[in-house]
């Protein structure tokens, strides 16, 4: 797991998304394009494990 990628995803989730969700989504799309869905999913699982578990189970966060 790339610590820099985890830090970037953490910043998007904790800082950018609350301030500007549209920009956070755009930046997340760029990260997915650069690193692939699996890497970003793994980083999200580290950053927000409870939220990821809810998404996998199909329940609301």
PQR file of N, CA, C, O and H, with PARSE charges and radii, in Angstrom:
ATOM      1  N   UNK A   1       0.848  -1.172   0.000 -0.4000 1.5000
ATOM      2  CA  UNK A   1       0.000   0.000   0.000 -0.0000 2.0000
ATOM      3  C   UNK A   1       0.893   1.235   0.000  0.5500 1.7000
ATOM      4  O   UNK A   1       1.832   1.341   0.790 -0.5500 1.4000
ATOM      5  N   UNK A   2       0.593   2.141  -0.876 -0.4000 1.5000
ATOM      6  CA  UNK A   2       1.346   3.379  -1.025 -0.0000 2.0000
ATOM      7  C   UNK A   2       0.851   4.395   0.008  0.5500 1.7000
ATOM      8  O   UNK A   2      -0.299   4.831  -0.041 -0.5500 1.4000
ATOM      9  H   UNK A   2      -0.170   2.055  -1.517  0.4000 1.0000
ATOM     10  N   UNK A   3       1.729   4.768   0.942 -0.4000 1.5000
ATOM     11  CA  UNK A   3       1.343   5.714   1.997 -0.0000 2.0000
ATOM     12  C   UNK A   3       0.952   7.076   1.444  0.5500 1.7000
ATOM     13  O   UNK A   3       0.070   7.739   1.989 -0.5500 1.4000
ATOM     14  H   UNK A   3       2.663   4.414   0.982  0.4000 1.0000
ATOM     15  N   UNK A   4       1.598   7.492   0.375 -0.4000 1.5000
ATOM     16  CA  UNK A   4       1.270   8.784  -0.241 -0.0000 2.0000
ATOM     17  C   UNK A   4      -0.153   8.746  -0.793  0.5500 1.7000
ATOM     18  O   UNK A   4      -0.903   9.712  -0.654 -0.5500 1.4000
ATOM     19  H   UNK A   4       2.315   6.953  -0.068  0.4000 1.0000
ATOM     20  N   UNK A   5      -0.517   7.642  -1.413 -0.4000 1.5000
ATOM     21  CA  UNK A   5      -1.871   7.491  -1.954 -0.0000 2.0000
ATOM     22  C   UNK A   5      -2.892   7.479  -0.821  0.5500 1.7000
ATOM     23  O   UNK A   5      -3.939   8.118  -0.930 -0.5500 1.4000
ATOM     24  H   UNK A   5       0.093   6.857  -1.527  0.4000 1.0000
ATOM     25  N   UNK A   6      -2.610   6.775   0.248 -0.4000 1.5000
ATOM     26  CA  UNK A   6      -3.515   6.752   1.402 -0.0000 2.0000
ATOM     27  C   UNK A   6      -3.666   8.156   1.980  0.5500 1.7000
ATOM     28  O   UNK A   6      -4.777   8.569   2.313 -0.5500 1.4000
ATOM     29  H   UNK A   6      -1.760   6.256   0.338  0.4000 1.0000
ATOM     30  N   UNK A   7      -2.575   8.884   2.102 -0.4000 1.5000
ATOM     31  CA  UNK A   7      -2.648  10.258   2.617 -0.0000 2.0000
ATOM     32  C   UNK A   7      -3.483  11.151   1.710  0.5500 1.7000
ATOM     33  O   UNK A   7      -4.251  11.983   2.195 -0.5500 1.4000
ATOM     34  H   UNK A   7      -1.672   8.548   1.832  0.4000 1.0000
ATOM     35  N   UNK A   8      -3.340  10.987   0.408 -0.4000 1.5000
ATOM     36  CA  UNK A   8      -4.113  11.799  -0.544 -0.0000 2.0000
ATOM     37  C   UNK A   8      -5.604  11.474  -0.430  0.5500 1.7000
ATOM     38  O   UNK A   8      -6.440  12.378  -0.420 -0.5500 1.4000
ATOM     39  H   UNK A   8      -2.716  10.312   0.015  0.4000 1.0000
ATOM     40  N   UNK A   9      -5.929  10.202  -0.346 -0.4000 1.5000
ATOM     41  CA  UNK A   9      -7.336   9.802  -0.206 -0.0000 2.0000
ATOM     42  C   UNK A   9      -7.885  10.293   1.125  0.5500 1.7000
ATOM     43  O   UNK A   9      -9.027  10.748   1.192 -0.5500 1.4000
ATOM     44  H   UNK A   9      -5.250   9.468  -0.354  0.4000 1.0000
ATOM     45  N   UNK A  10      -7.089  10.209   2.184 -0.4000 1.5000
ATOM     46  CA  UNK A  10      -7.525  10.706   3.496 -0.0000 2.0000
ATOM     47  C   UNK A  10      -7.830  12.200   3.420  0.5500 1.7000
ATOM     48  O   UNK A  10      -8.837  12.657   3.959 -0.5500 1.4000
ATOM     49  H   UNK A  10      -6.161   9.840   2.129  0.4000 1.0000
ATOM     50  N   UNK A  11      -6.959  12.961   2.751 -0.4000 1.5000
ATOM     51  CA  UNK A  11      -7.187  14.395   2.590 -0.0000 2.0000
ATOM     52  C   UNK A  11      -8.487  14.648   1.822  0.5500 1.7000
ATOM     53  O   UNK A  11      -9.260  15.529   2.196 -0.5500 1.4000
ATOM     54  H   UNK A  11      -6.140  12.589   2.314  0.4000 1.0000
ATOM     55  N   UNK A  12      -8.734  13.887   0.758 -0.4000 1.5000
ATOM     56  CA  UNK A  12      -9.976  14.057  -0.004 -0.0000 2.0000
ATOM     57  C   UNK A  12     -11.194  13.793   0.865  0.5500 1.7000
ATOM     58  O   UNK A  12     -12.168  14.545   0.823 -0.5500 1.4000
ATOM     59  H   UNK A  12      -8.106  13.171   0.454  0.4000 1.0000
ATOM     60  N   UNK A  13     -11.140  12.725   1.651 -0.4000 1.5000
ATOM     61  CA  UNK A  13     -12.286  12.341   2.480 -0.0000 2.0000
ATOM     62  C   UNK A  13     -12.497  13.317   3.641  0.5500 1.7000
ATOM     63  O   UNK A  13     -13.622  13.743   3.903 -0.5500 1.4000
ATOM     64  H   UNK A  13     -10.349  12.114   1.685  0.4000 1.0000
ATOM     65  N   UNK A  14     -11.415  13.664   4.329 -0.4000 1.5000
ATOM     66  CA  UNK A  14     -11.533  14.450   5.558 -0.0000 2.0000
ATOM     67  C   UNK A  14     -11.596  15.957   5.338  0.5500 1.7000
ATOM     68  O   UNK A  14     -12.264  16.664   6.093 -0.5500 1.4000
ATOM     69  H   UNK A  14     -10.502  13.318   4.116  0.4000 1.0000
ATOM     70  N   UNK A  15     -10.911  16.452   4.317 -0.4000 1.5000
ATOM     71  CA  UNK A  15     -10.788  17.902   4.132 -0.0000 2.0000
ATOM     72  C   UNK A  15     -11.557  18.392   2.917  0.5500 1.7000
ATOM     73  O   UNK A  15     -12.404  19.279   3.025 -0.5500 1.4000
ATOM     74  H   UNK A  15     -10.369  15.878   3.704  0.4000 1.0000
ATOM     75  N   UNK A  16     -11.263  17.815   1.763 -0.4000 1.5000
ATOM     76  CA  UNK A  16     -11.833  18.340   0.526 -0.0000 2.0000
ATOM     77  C   UNK A  16     -13.320  18.039   0.376  0.5500 1.7000
ATOM     78  O   UNK A  16     -14.088  18.929   0.010 -0.5500 1.4000
ATOM     79  H   UNK A  16     -10.575  17.094   1.675  0.4000 1.0000
ATOM     80  N   UNK A  17     -13.739  16.822   0.647 -0.4000 1.5000
ATOM     81  CA  UNK A  17     -15.146  16.452   0.443 -0.0000 2.0000
ATOM     82  C   UNK A  17     -16.117  17.308   1.251  0.5500 1.7000
ATOM     83  O   UNK A  17     -17.143  17.717   0.708 -0.5500 1.4000
ATOM     84  H   UNK A  17     -13.116  16.099   0.945  0.4000 1.0000
ATOM     85  N   UNK A  18     -15.841  17.600   2.528 -0.4000 1.5000
ATOM     86  CA  UNK A  18     -16.778  18.460   3.258 -0.0000 2.0000
ATOM     87  C   UNK A  18     -16.852  19.890   2.711  0.5500 1.7000
ATOM     88  O   UNK A  18     -17.909  20.519   2.756 -0.5500 1.4000
ATOM     89  H   UNK A  18     -15.007  17.268   2.969  0.4000 1.0000
ATOM     90  N   UNK A  19     -15.730  20.401   2.196 -0.4000 1.5000
ATOM     91  CA  UNK A  19     -15.698  21.768   1.674 -0.0000 2.0000
ATOM     92  C   UNK A  19     -16.255  21.878   0.264  0.5500 1.7000
ATOM     93  O   UNK A  19     -17.038  22.780  -0.031 -0.5500 1.4000
ATOM     94  H   UNK A  19     -14.871  19.891   2.159  0.4000 1.0000
ATOM     95  N   UNK A  20     -15.851  20.961  -0.604 -0.4000 1.5000
ATOM     96  CA  UNK A  20     -16.218  21.024  -2.019 -0.0000 2.0000
ATOM     97  C   UNK A  20     -16.361  19.608  -2.572  0.5500 1.7000
ATOM     98  O   UNK A  20     -15.424  19.072  -3.164 -0.5500 1.4000
ATOM     99  H   UNK A  20     -15.215  20.228  -0.364  0.4000 1.0000
ATOM    100  N   UNK A  21     -17.531  19.006  -2.379 -0.4000 1.5000
ATOM    101  CA  UNK A  21     -17.726  17.620  -2.804 -0.0000 2.0000
ATOM    102  C   UNK A  21     -17.490  17.393  -4.301  0.5500 1.7000
ATOM    103  O   UNK A  21     -16.964  16.352  -4.695 -0.5500 1.4000
ATOM    104  H   UNK A  21     -18.292  19.442  -1.898  0.4000 1.0000
ATOM    105  N   UNK A  22     -17.872  18.353  -5.122 -0.4000 1.5000
ATOM    106  CA  UNK A  22     -17.689  18.185  -6.568 -0.0000 2.0000
ATOM    107  C   UNK A  22     -16.206  18.107  -6.934  0.5500 1.7000
ATOM    108  O   UNK A  22     -15.806  17.294  -7.768 -0.5500 1.4000
ATOM    109  H   UNK A  22     -18.299  19.199  -4.802  0.4000 1.0000
ATOM    110  N   UNK A  23     -15.410  18.946  -6.314 -0.4000 1.5000
ATOM    111  CA  UNK A  23     -13.970  18.903  -6.573 -0.0000 2.0000
ATOM    112  C   UNK A  23     -13.365  17.597  -6.050  0.5500 1.7000
ATOM    113  O   UNK A  23     -12.486  17.014  -6.686 -0.5500 1.4000
ATOM    114  H   UNK A  23     -15.735  19.606  -5.637  0.4000 1.0000
ATOM    115  N   UNK A  24     -13.841  17.145  -4.892 -0.4000 1.5000
ATOM    116  CA  UNK A  24     -13.336  15.888  -4.341 -0.0000 2.0000
ATOM    117  C   UNK A  24     -13.635  14.723  -5.283  0.5500 1.7000
ATOM    118  O   UNK A  24     -12.791  13.850  -5.485 -0.5500 1.4000
ATOM    119  H   UNK A  24     -14.555  17.618  -4.376  0.4000 1.0000
ATOM    120  N   UNK A  25     -14.824  14.713  -5.852 -0.4000 1.5000
ATOM    121  CA  UNK A  25     -15.190  13.646  -6.794 -0.0000 2.0000
ATOM    122  C   UNK A  25     -14.305  13.717  -8.032  0.5500 1.7000
ATOM    123  O   UNK A  25     -13.841  12.689  -8.526 -0.5500 1.4000
ATOM    124  H   UNK A  25     -15.510  15.422  -5.688  0.4000 1.0000
ATOM    125  N   UNK A  26     -14.072  14.917  -8.531 -0.4000 1.5000
ATOM    126  CA  UNK A  26     -13.223  15.073  -9.713 -0.0000 2.0000
ATOM    127  C   UNK A  26     -11.793  14.589  -9.426  0.5500 1.7000
ATOM    128  O   UNK A  26     -11.179  13.918 -10.256 -0.5500 1.4000
ATOM    129  H   UNK A  26     -14.449  15.752  -8.130  0.4000 1.0000
ATOM    130  N   UNK A  27     -11.278  14.932  -8.252 -0.4000 1.5000
ATOM    131  CA  UNK A  27      -9.931  14.495  -7.896 -0.0000 2.0000
ATOM    132  C   UNK A  27      -9.881  12.982  -7.673  0.5500 1.7000
ATOM    133  O   UNK A  27      -8.890  12.332  -8.008 -0.5500 1.4000
ATOM    134  H   UNK A  27     -11.777  15.476  -7.578  0.4000 1.0000
ATOM    135  N   UNK A  28     -10.945  12.432  -7.110 -0.4000 1.5000
ATOM    136  CA  UNK A  28     -11.003  10.980  -6.933 -0.0000 2.0000
ATOM    137  C   UNK A  28     -11.016  10.276  -8.290  0.5500 1.7000
ATOM    138  O   UNK A  28     -10.367   9.245  -8.463 -0.5500 1.4000
ATOM    139  H   UNK A  28     -11.749  12.960  -6.838  0.4000 1.0000
ATOM    140  N   UNK A  29     -11.750  10.830  -9.247 -0.4000 1.5000
ATOM    141  CA  UNK A  29     -11.752  10.269 -10.602 -0.0000 2.0000
ATOM    142  C   UNK A  29     -10.349  10.269 -11.205  0.5500 1.7000
ATOM    143  O   UNK A  29      -9.951   9.306 -11.860 -0.5500 1.4000
ATOM    144  H   UNK A  29     -12.277  11.668  -9.107  0.4000 1.0000
ATOM    145  N   UNK A  30      -9.603  11.346 -10.984 -0.4000 1.5000
ATOM    146  CA  UNK A  30      -8.225  11.414 -11.482 -0.0000 2.0000
ATOM    147  C   UNK A  30      -7.342  10.361 -10.817  0.5500 1.7000
ATOM    148  O   UNK A  30      -6.530   9.711 -11.475 -0.5500 1.4000
ATOM    149  H   UNK A  30      -9.926  12.128 -10.451  0.4000 1.0000
ATOM    150  N   UNK A  31      -7.511  10.201  -9.503 -0.4000 1.5000
ATOM    151  CA  UNK A  31      -6.730   9.181  -8.800 -0.0000 2.0000
ATOM    152  C   UNK A  31      -7.050   7.783  -9.320  0.5500 1.7000
ATOM    153  O   UNK A  31      -6.151   6.956  -9.475 -0.5500 1.4000
ATOM    154  H   UNK A  31      -8.170  10.729  -8.968  0.4000 1.0000
ATOM    155  N   UNK A  32      -8.322   7.521  -9.588 -0.4000 1.5000
ATOM    156  CA  UNK A  32      -8.724   6.222 -10.130 -0.0000 2.0000
ATOM    157  C   UNK A  32      -8.097   6.008 -11.499  0.5500 1.7000
ATOM    158  O   UNK A  32      -7.623   4.913 -11.802 -0.5500 1.4000
ATOM    159  H   UNK A  32      -9.052   8.193  -9.462  0.4000 1.0000
ATOM    160  N   UNK A  33      -8.092   7.046 -12.326 -0.4000 1.5000
ATOM    161  CA  UNK A  33      -7.493   6.933 -13.656 -0.0000 2.0000
ATOM    162  C   UNK A  33      -5.994   6.658 -13.565  0.5500 1.7000
ATOM    163  O   UNK A  33      -5.449   5.903 -14.370 -0.5500 1.4000
ATOM    164  H   UNK A  33      -8.476   7.935 -12.080  0.4000 1.0000
ATOM    165  N   UNK A  34      -5.333   7.266 -12.591 -0.4000 1.5000
ATOM    166  CA  UNK A  34      -3.881   7.109 -12.459 -0.0000 2.0000
ATOM    167  C   UNK A  34      -3.483   5.795 -11.787  0.5500 1.7000
ATOM    168  O   UNK A  34      -2.505   5.161 -12.184 -0.5500 1.4000
ATOM    169  H   UNK A  34      -5.775   7.879 -11.937  0.4000 1.0000
ATOM    170  N   UNK A  35      -4.241   5.393 -10.773 -0.4000 1.5000
ATOM    171  CA  UNK A  35      -3.812   4.273  -9.933 -0.0000 2.0000
ATOM    172  C   UNK A  35      -4.683   3.023 -10.056  0.5500 1.7000
ATOM    173  O   UNK A  35      -4.277   1.947  -9.618 -0.5500 1.4000
ATOM    174  H   UNK A  35      -5.035   5.908 -10.451  0.4000 1.0000
ATOM    175  N   UNK A  36      -5.854   3.148 -10.635 -0.4000 1.5000
ATOM    176  CA  UNK A  36      -6.752   2.008 -10.780 -0.0000 2.0000
ATOM    177  C   UNK A  36      -7.737   1.896  -9.626  0.5500 1.7000
ATOM    178  O   UNK A  36      -7.480   2.356  -8.514 -0.5500 1.4000
ATOM    179  H   UNK A  36      -6.184   4.023 -10.990  0.4000 1.0000
ATOM    180  N   UNK A  37      -8.861   1.278  -9.922 -0.4000 1.5000
ATOM    181  CA  UNK A  37      -9.933   1.147  -8.934 -0.0000 2.0000
ATOM    182  C   UNK A  37      -9.512   0.347  -7.708  0.5500 1.7000
ATOM    183  O   UNK A  37      -9.874   0.694  -6.584 -0.5500 1.4000
ATOM    184  H   UNK A  37      -9.069   0.904 -10.826  0.4000 1.0000
ATOM    185  N   UNK A  38      -8.755  -0.715  -7.918 -0.4000 1.5000
ATOM    186  CA  UNK A  38      -8.377  -1.575  -6.801 -0.0000 2.0000
ATOM    187  C   UNK A  38      -7.502  -0.831  -5.793  0.5500 1.7000
ATOM    188  O   UNK A  38      -7.685  -0.977  -4.584 -0.5500 1.4000
ATOM    189  H   UNK A  38      -8.461  -0.997  -8.831  0.4000 1.0000
ATOM    190  N   UNK A  39      -6.560  -0.041  -6.281 -0.4000 1.5000
ATOM    191  CA  UNK A  39      -5.679   0.709  -5.374 -0.0000 2.0000
ATOM    192  C   UNK A  39      -6.457   1.757  -4.591  0.5500 1.7000
ATOM    193  O   UNK A  39      -6.221   1.946  -3.397 -0.5500 1.4000
ATOM    194  H   UNK A  39      -6.411   0.077  -7.263  0.4000 1.0000
ATOM    195  N   UNK A  40      -7.375   2.433  -5.251 -0.4000 1.5000
ATOM    196  CA  UNK A  40      -8.160   3.461  -4.572 -0.0000 2.0000
ATOM    197  C   UNK A  40      -9.123   2.810  -3.580  0.5500 1.7000
ATOM    198  O   UNK A  40      -9.319   3.331  -2.482 -0.5500 1.4000
ATOM    199  H   UNK A  40      -7.567   2.280  -6.221  0.4000 1.0000
ATOM    200  N   UNK A  41      -9.721   1.686  -3.949 -0.4000 1.5000
ATOM    201  CA  UNK A  41     -10.602   0.976  -3.013 -0.0000 2.0000
ATOM    202  C   UNK A  41      -9.828   0.535  -1.777  0.5500 1.7000
ATOM    203  O   UNK A  41     -10.341   0.624  -0.662 -0.5500 1.4000
ATOM    204  H   UNK A  41      -9.562   1.263  -4.841  0.4000 1.0000
ATOM    205  N   UNK A  42      -8.600   0.061  -1.966 -0.4000 1.5000
ATOM    206  CA  UNK A  42      -7.782  -0.353  -0.828 -0.0000 2.0000
ATOM    207  C   UNK A  42      -7.445   0.845   0.060  0.5500 1.7000
ATOM    208  O   UNK A  42      -7.475   0.737   1.286 -0.5500 1.4000
ATOM    209  H   UNK A  42      -8.184  -0.011  -2.873  0.4000 1.0000
ATOM    210  N   UNK A  43      -7.128   1.975  -0.550 -0.4000 1.5000
ATOM    211  CA  UNK A  43      -6.837   3.184   0.229 -0.0000 2.0000
ATOM    212  C   UNK A  43      -8.077   3.658   0.981  0.5500 1.7000
ATOM    213  O   UNK A  43      -7.981   4.066   2.138 -0.5500 1.4000
ATOM    214  H   UNK A  43      -7.103   2.063  -1.546  0.4000 1.0000
ATOM    215  N   UNK A  44      -9.225   3.607   0.339 -0.4000 1.5000
ATOM    216  CA  UNK A  44     -10.469   3.992   1.023 -0.0000 2.0000
ATOM    217  C   UNK A  44     -10.769   3.049   2.182  0.5500 1.7000
ATOM    218  O   UNK A  44     -11.280   3.481   3.215 -0.5500 1.4000
ATOM    219  H   UNK A  44      -9.303   3.276  -0.601  0.4000 1.0000
ATOM    220  N   UNK A  45     -10.460   1.782   2.022 -0.4000 1.5000
ATOM    221  CA  UNK A  45     -10.691   0.826   3.106 -0.0000 2.0000
ATOM    222  C   UNK A  45      -9.816   1.135   4.313  0.5500 1.7000
ATOM    223  O   UNK A  45     -10.215   0.881   5.450 -0.5500 1.4000
ATOM    224  H   UNK A  45     -10.045   1.431   1.183  0.4000 1.0000
ATOM    225  N   UNK A  46      -8.634   1.678   4.077 -0.4000 1.5000
ATOM    226  CA  UNK A  46      -7.752   2.083   5.178 -0.0000 2.0000
ATOM    227  C   UNK A  46      -8.268   3.363   5.823  0.5500 1.7000
ATOM    228  O   UNK A  46      -8.288   3.483   7.048 -0.5500 1.4000
ATOM    229  H   UNK A  46      -8.310   1.885   3.154  0.4000 1.0000
ATOM    230  N   UNK A  47      -8.683   4.310   5.002 -0.4000 1.5000
ATOM    231  CA  UNK A  47      -9.096   5.627   5.478 -0.0000 2.0000
ATOM    232  C   UNK A  47     -10.456   5.581   6.160  0.5500 1.7000
ATOM    233  O   UNK A  47     -10.648   6.194   7.209 -0.5500 1.4000
ATOM    234  H   UNK A  47      -8.667   4.212   4.007  0.4000 1.0000
ATOM    235  N   UNK A  48     -11.383   4.868   5.577 -0.4000 1.5000
ATOM    236  CA  UNK A  48     -12.769   4.874   6.070 -0.0000 2.0000
ATOM    237  C   UNK A  48     -13.340   3.457   6.062  0.5500 1.7000
ATOM    238  O   UNK A  48     -14.243   3.160   5.279 -0.5500 1.4000
ATOM    239  H   UNK A  48     -11.227   4.369   4.724  0.4000 1.0000
ATOM    240  N   UNK A  49     -12.822   2.578   6.926 -0.4000 1.5000
ATOM    241  CA  UNK A  49     -13.254   1.170   6.871 -0.0000 2.0000
ATOM    242  C   UNK A  49     -14.737   0.959   7.172  0.5500 1.7000
ATOM    243  O   UNK A  49     -15.376   0.120   6.538 -0.5500 1.4000
ATOM    244  H   UNK A  49     -12.089   2.819   7.562  0.4000 1.0000
ATOM    245  N   UNK A  50     -15.286   1.693   8.116 -0.4000 1.5000
ATOM    246  CA  UNK A  50     -16.702   1.495   8.455 -0.0000 2.0000
ATOM    247  C   UNK A  50     -17.602   1.912   7.292  0.5500 1.7000
ATOM    248  O   UNK A  50     -18.583   1.236   6.982 -0.5500 1.4000
ATOM    249  H   UNK A  50     -14.766   2.375   8.631  0.4000 1.0000
ATOM    250  N   UNK A  51     -17.261   3.021   6.658 -0.4000 1.5000
ATOM    251  CA  UNK A  51     -18.049   3.487   5.524 -0.0000 2.0000
ATOM    252  C   UNK A  51     -17.948   2.518   4.348  0.5500 1.7000
ATOM    253  O   UNK A  51     -18.938   2.256   3.664 -0.5500 1.4000
ATOM    254  H   UNK A  51     -16.464   3.570   6.910  0.4000 1.0000
ATOM    255  N   UNK A  52     -16.749   1.990   4.118 -0.4000 1.5000
ATOM    256  CA  UNK A  52     -16.566   1.020   3.035 -0.0000 2.0000
ATOM    257  C   UNK A  52     -17.381  -0.249   3.321  0.5500 1.7000
ATOM    258  O   UNK A  52     -17.985  -0.807   2.405 -0.5500 1.4000
ATOM    259  H   UNK A  52     -15.945   2.202   4.673  0.4000 1.0000
ATOM    260  N   UNK A  53     -17.406  -0.701   4.551 -0.4000 1.5000
ATOM    261  CA  UNK A  53     -18.168  -1.890   4.901 -0.0000 2.0000
ATOM    262  C   UNK A  53     -19.653  -1.669   4.653  0.5500 1.7000
ATOM    263  O   UNK A  53     -20.339  -2.566   4.161 -0.5500 1.4000
ATOM    264  H   UNK A  53     -16.915  -0.248   5.295  0.4000 1.0000
ATOM    265  N   UNK A  54     -20.150  -0.499   4.984 -0.4000 1.5000
ATOM    266  CA  UNK A  54     -21.561  -0.193   4.734 -0.0000 2.0000
ATOM    267  C   UNK A  54     -21.851  -0.189   3.238  0.5500 1.7000
ATOM    268  O   UNK A  54     -22.888  -0.690   2.803 -0.5500 1.4000
ATOM    269  H   UNK A  54     -19.593   0.229   5.384  0.4000 1.0000
ATOM    270  N   UNK A  55     -20.935   0.375   2.446 -0.4000 1.5000
ATOM    271  CA  UNK A  55     -21.137   0.402   0.993 -0.0000 2.0000
ATOM    272  C   UNK A  55     -21.156  -1.002   0.417  0.5500 1.7000
ATOM    273  O   UNK A  55     -21.969  -1.305  -0.456 -0.5500 1.4000
ATOM    274  H   UNK A  55     -20.092   0.782   2.798  0.4000 1.0000
ATOM    275  N   UNK A  56     -20.274  -1.854   0.894 -0.4000 1.5000
ATOM    276  CA  UNK A  56     -20.217  -3.231   0.405 -0.0000 2.0000
ATOM    277  C   UNK A  56     -21.491  -3.977   0.770  0.5500 1.7000
ATOM    278  O   UNK A  56     -22.008  -4.761  -0.027 -0.5500 1.4000
ATOM    279  H   UNK A  56     -19.613  -1.608   1.603  0.4000 1.0000
ATOM    280  N   UNK A  57     -22.001  -3.731   1.984 -0.4000 1.5000
ATOM    281  CA  UNK A  57     -23.243  -4.405   2.416 -0.0000 2.0000
ATOM    282  C   UNK A  57     -24.465  -3.768   1.769  0.5500 1.7000
ATOM    283  O   UNK A  57     -25.545  -4.360   1.780 -0.5500 1.4000
ATOM    284  H   UNK A  57     -21.582  -3.095   2.631  0.4000 1.0000
ATOM    285  N   UNK A  58     -24.314  -2.570   1.204 -0.4000 1.5000
ATOM    286  CA  UNK A  58     -25.441  -1.919   0.547 -0.0000 2.0000
ATOM    287  C   UNK A  58     -26.320  -1.106   1.469  0.5500 1.7000
ATOM    288  O   UNK A  58     -27.462  -0.800   1.126 -0.5500 1.4000
ATOM    289  H   UNK A  58     -23.437  -2.090   1.195  0.4000 1.0000
ATOM    290  N   UNK A  59     -25.801  -0.749   2.647 -0.4000 1.5000
ATOM    291  CA  UNK A  59     -26.575   0.080   3.566 -0.0000 2.0000
ATOM    292  C   UNK A  59     -26.077   1.505   3.483  0.5500 1.7000
ATOM    293  O   UNK A  59     -24.999   1.763   2.948 -0.5500 1.4000
ATOM    294  H   UNK A  59     -24.873  -0.997   2.925  0.4000 1.0000
ATOM    295  N   UNK A  60     -26.850   2.423   4.005 -0.4000 1.5000
ATOM    296  CA  UNK A  60     -26.467   3.835   3.970 -0.0000 2.0000
ATOM    297  C   UNK A  60     -25.431   4.143   5.020  0.5500 1.7000
ATOM    298  O   UNK A  60     -25.411   3.526   6.086 -0.5500 1.4000
ATOM    299  H   UNK A  60     -27.726   2.214   4.440  0.4000 1.0000
ATOM    300  N   UNK A  61     -24.560   5.108   4.718 -0.4000 1.5000
ATOM    301  CA  UNK A  61     -23.521   5.539   5.662 -0.0000 2.0000
ATOM    302  C   UNK A  61     -24.089   6.457   6.714  0.5500 1.7000
ATOM    303  O   UNK A  61     -23.359   6.917   7.591 -0.5500 1.4000
ATOM    304  H   UNK A  61     -24.577   5.609   3.852  0.4000 1.0000
TER
END
